[in-house]
Short mmCIF file of C-alpha atoms in Angstrom, two decimals:
data_model
loop_
_atom_site.label_atom_id
_atom_site.label_comp_id
_atom_site.label_asym_id
_atom_site.label_seq_id
_atom_site.Cartn_x
_atom_site.Cartn_y
_atom_site.Cartn_z
CA MET A 1 -129.66 273.03 -20.24
CA HIS A 2 -128.13 269.68 -20.83
CA CYS A 3 -128.85 266.68 -20.43
CA LEU A 4 -126.74 263.40 -19.75
CA PHE A 5 -128.19 260.38 -19.93
CA PHE A 6 -126.63 256.54 -20.08
CA HIS A 7 -127.85 253.41 -19.79
CA ILE A 8 -125.98 249.96 -19.17
CA ASN A 9 -127.68 247.28 -19.67
CA ARG A 10 -127.06 244.46 -17.38
CA ILE A 11 -129.61 242.03 -17.74
CA GLY A 12 -129.68 239.49 -15.09
CA THR A 13 -126.38 240.37 -13.10
CA ASP A 14 -126.36 240.51 -9.48
CA GLN A 15 -125.19 244.49 -10.45
CA ASP A 16 -129.41 245.31 -11.10
CA ARG A 17 -129.96 244.74 -7.49
CA PRO A 18 -128.77 248.31 -5.60
CA TYR A 19 -129.88 246.79 -2.15
CA PRO A 20 -129.50 243.70 0.11
CA GLU A 21 -131.18 240.52 -0.19
CA VAL A 22 -134.28 240.50 0.68
CA ASN A 23 -134.93 239.44 4.66
CA ALA A 24 -138.07 240.09 6.40
CA THR A 25 -137.05 238.55 9.81
CA LEU A 26 -136.60 242.38 10.98
CA PHE A 27 -140.04 243.55 8.51
CA ARG A 28 -141.82 241.27 10.18
CA THR A 29 -140.34 241.34 14.16
CA SER A 30 -141.34 245.13 13.23
CA ALA A 31 -145.03 244.85 12.70
CA ASP A 32 -145.16 242.19 15.29
CA LYS A 33 -143.78 244.89 17.47
CA ALA A 34 -145.94 247.75 15.62
CA ILE A 35 -149.26 245.37 16.79
CA SER A 36 -148.01 245.72 20.39
CA LEU A 37 -147.47 249.37 19.73
CA MET A 38 -151.16 250.33 18.81
CA LYS A 39 -151.89 248.19 21.56
CA ASP A 40 -151.02 250.48 23.86
CA ALA A 41 -152.16 254.02 21.79
CA ASN A 42 -155.51 252.12 21.70
CA LEU A 43 -155.75 251.18 25.70
CA VAL A 44 -154.89 255.85 26.29
CA MET A 45 -157.28 256.19 23.60
CA SER A 46 -159.92 254.37 25.22
CA LYS A 47 -159.33 256.14 28.10
CA ILE A 48 -159.99 259.21 26.68
CA THR A 49 -162.73 258.57 24.50
CA SER A 50 -164.58 257.25 28.03
CA SER A 51 -163.57 259.14 30.68
CA ASN A 52 -164.35 262.72 31.29
CA SER A 53 -162.55 262.87 34.24
CA PHE A 54 -159.94 261.51 33.05
CA SER A 55 -159.44 263.14 30.00
CA SER A 56 -160.09 266.60 31.08
CA GLU A 57 -157.19 265.66 34.37
CA LEU A 58 -154.98 264.61 31.97
CA MET A 59 -155.42 268.57 29.34
CA ALA A 60 -155.13 269.82 33.08
CA ALA A 61 -152.05 268.50 33.66
CA ALA A 62 -150.07 268.91 30.48
CA GLN A 63 -151.29 272.31 30.56
CA GLN A 64 -149.63 272.62 34.17
CA SER A 65 -146.39 271.64 32.53
CA ASP A 66 -147.10 268.54 35.59
CA GLN A 67 -144.67 266.13 33.64
CA LYS A 68 -144.95 263.51 36.36
CA GLU A 69 -148.78 262.80 36.10
CA VAL A 70 -148.96 262.58 32.65
CA GLU A 71 -146.68 259.93 32.61
CA ARG A 72 -148.32 258.63 35.66
CA MET A 73 -151.63 259.41 34.08
CA ILE A 74 -150.37 257.62 30.79
CA GLN A 75 -148.62 254.42 32.49
CA SER A 76 -152.48 254.15 34.02
CA THR A 77 -153.85 253.18 31.40
CA GLY A 78 -152.16 250.09 31.61
CA ILE A 79 -149.45 250.31 28.36
CA LYS A 80 -146.65 248.34 28.60
CA LYS A 81 -144.12 250.37 26.55
CA LYS A 82 -143.58 254.38 27.99
CA PRO A 83 -144.04 256.82 24.99
CA GLU A 84 -142.01 259.84 24.86
CA ILE A 85 -144.61 262.74 25.92
CA THR A 86 -144.84 266.30 24.58
CA TYR A 87 -147.40 268.32 25.02
CA ASN A 88 -147.49 272.55 24.51
CA PRO A 89 -150.85 274.15 23.93
CA ASP A 90 -152.81 272.94 21.19
CA GLY A 91 -152.77 269.63 22.57
CA ILE A 92 -150.27 265.65 23.20
CA THR A 93 -148.24 263.77 21.01
CA MET A 94 -147.58 260.85 22.33
CA ASN A 95 -144.15 258.49 20.91
CA PHE A 96 -144.83 255.21 21.51
CA VAL A 97 -141.15 253.14 20.10
CA ASP A 98 -139.99 249.56 20.45
CA TYR A 99 -136.46 248.07 19.28
CA ALA A 100 -135.63 244.70 17.99
CA GLY A 101 -132.64 244.15 19.89
CA ASP A 102 -130.70 247.25 19.72
CA LYS A 103 -132.50 248.57 16.61
CA GLU A 104 -135.14 251.17 16.80
CA CYS A 105 -138.05 248.70 14.40
CA CYS A 106 -141.64 251.21 14.84
CA HIS A 107 -142.53 254.27 16.08
CA ILE A 108 -146.74 254.68 17.01
CA ILE A 109 -147.12 258.75 17.01
CA THR A 110 -150.78 260.06 18.23
CA GLN A 111 -151.08 263.48 18.66
CA LEU A 112 -154.23 264.86 19.50
CA ARG A 113 -155.52 268.61 19.60
CA TRP A 114 -157.10 269.99 22.50
CA VAL A 115 -157.62 273.53 20.73
#
């Protein structure tokens, strides 16, 4: 077994910091946009939990691979950002994404099982 250790003591120099200077602007923007995405996800979850007919119809549409109907139903909950929606025999996944300028800044992913 070989071990190689070396240490250069540069306390107090800019070379100690391997990351760029802290600028929390994008971080705060991402958090703000994530709050909006969480509100959208909450609208969908609330509709699913409060309506037997909605949850049954959504599940049936997904199990029949009716992507347009699934998207229409999710959009009908009043969300502002349309999520990427995938489903399989076990459940549904909704990936809510937002951008800050041209940068993807946040995701809220919900995965719900029905089997």
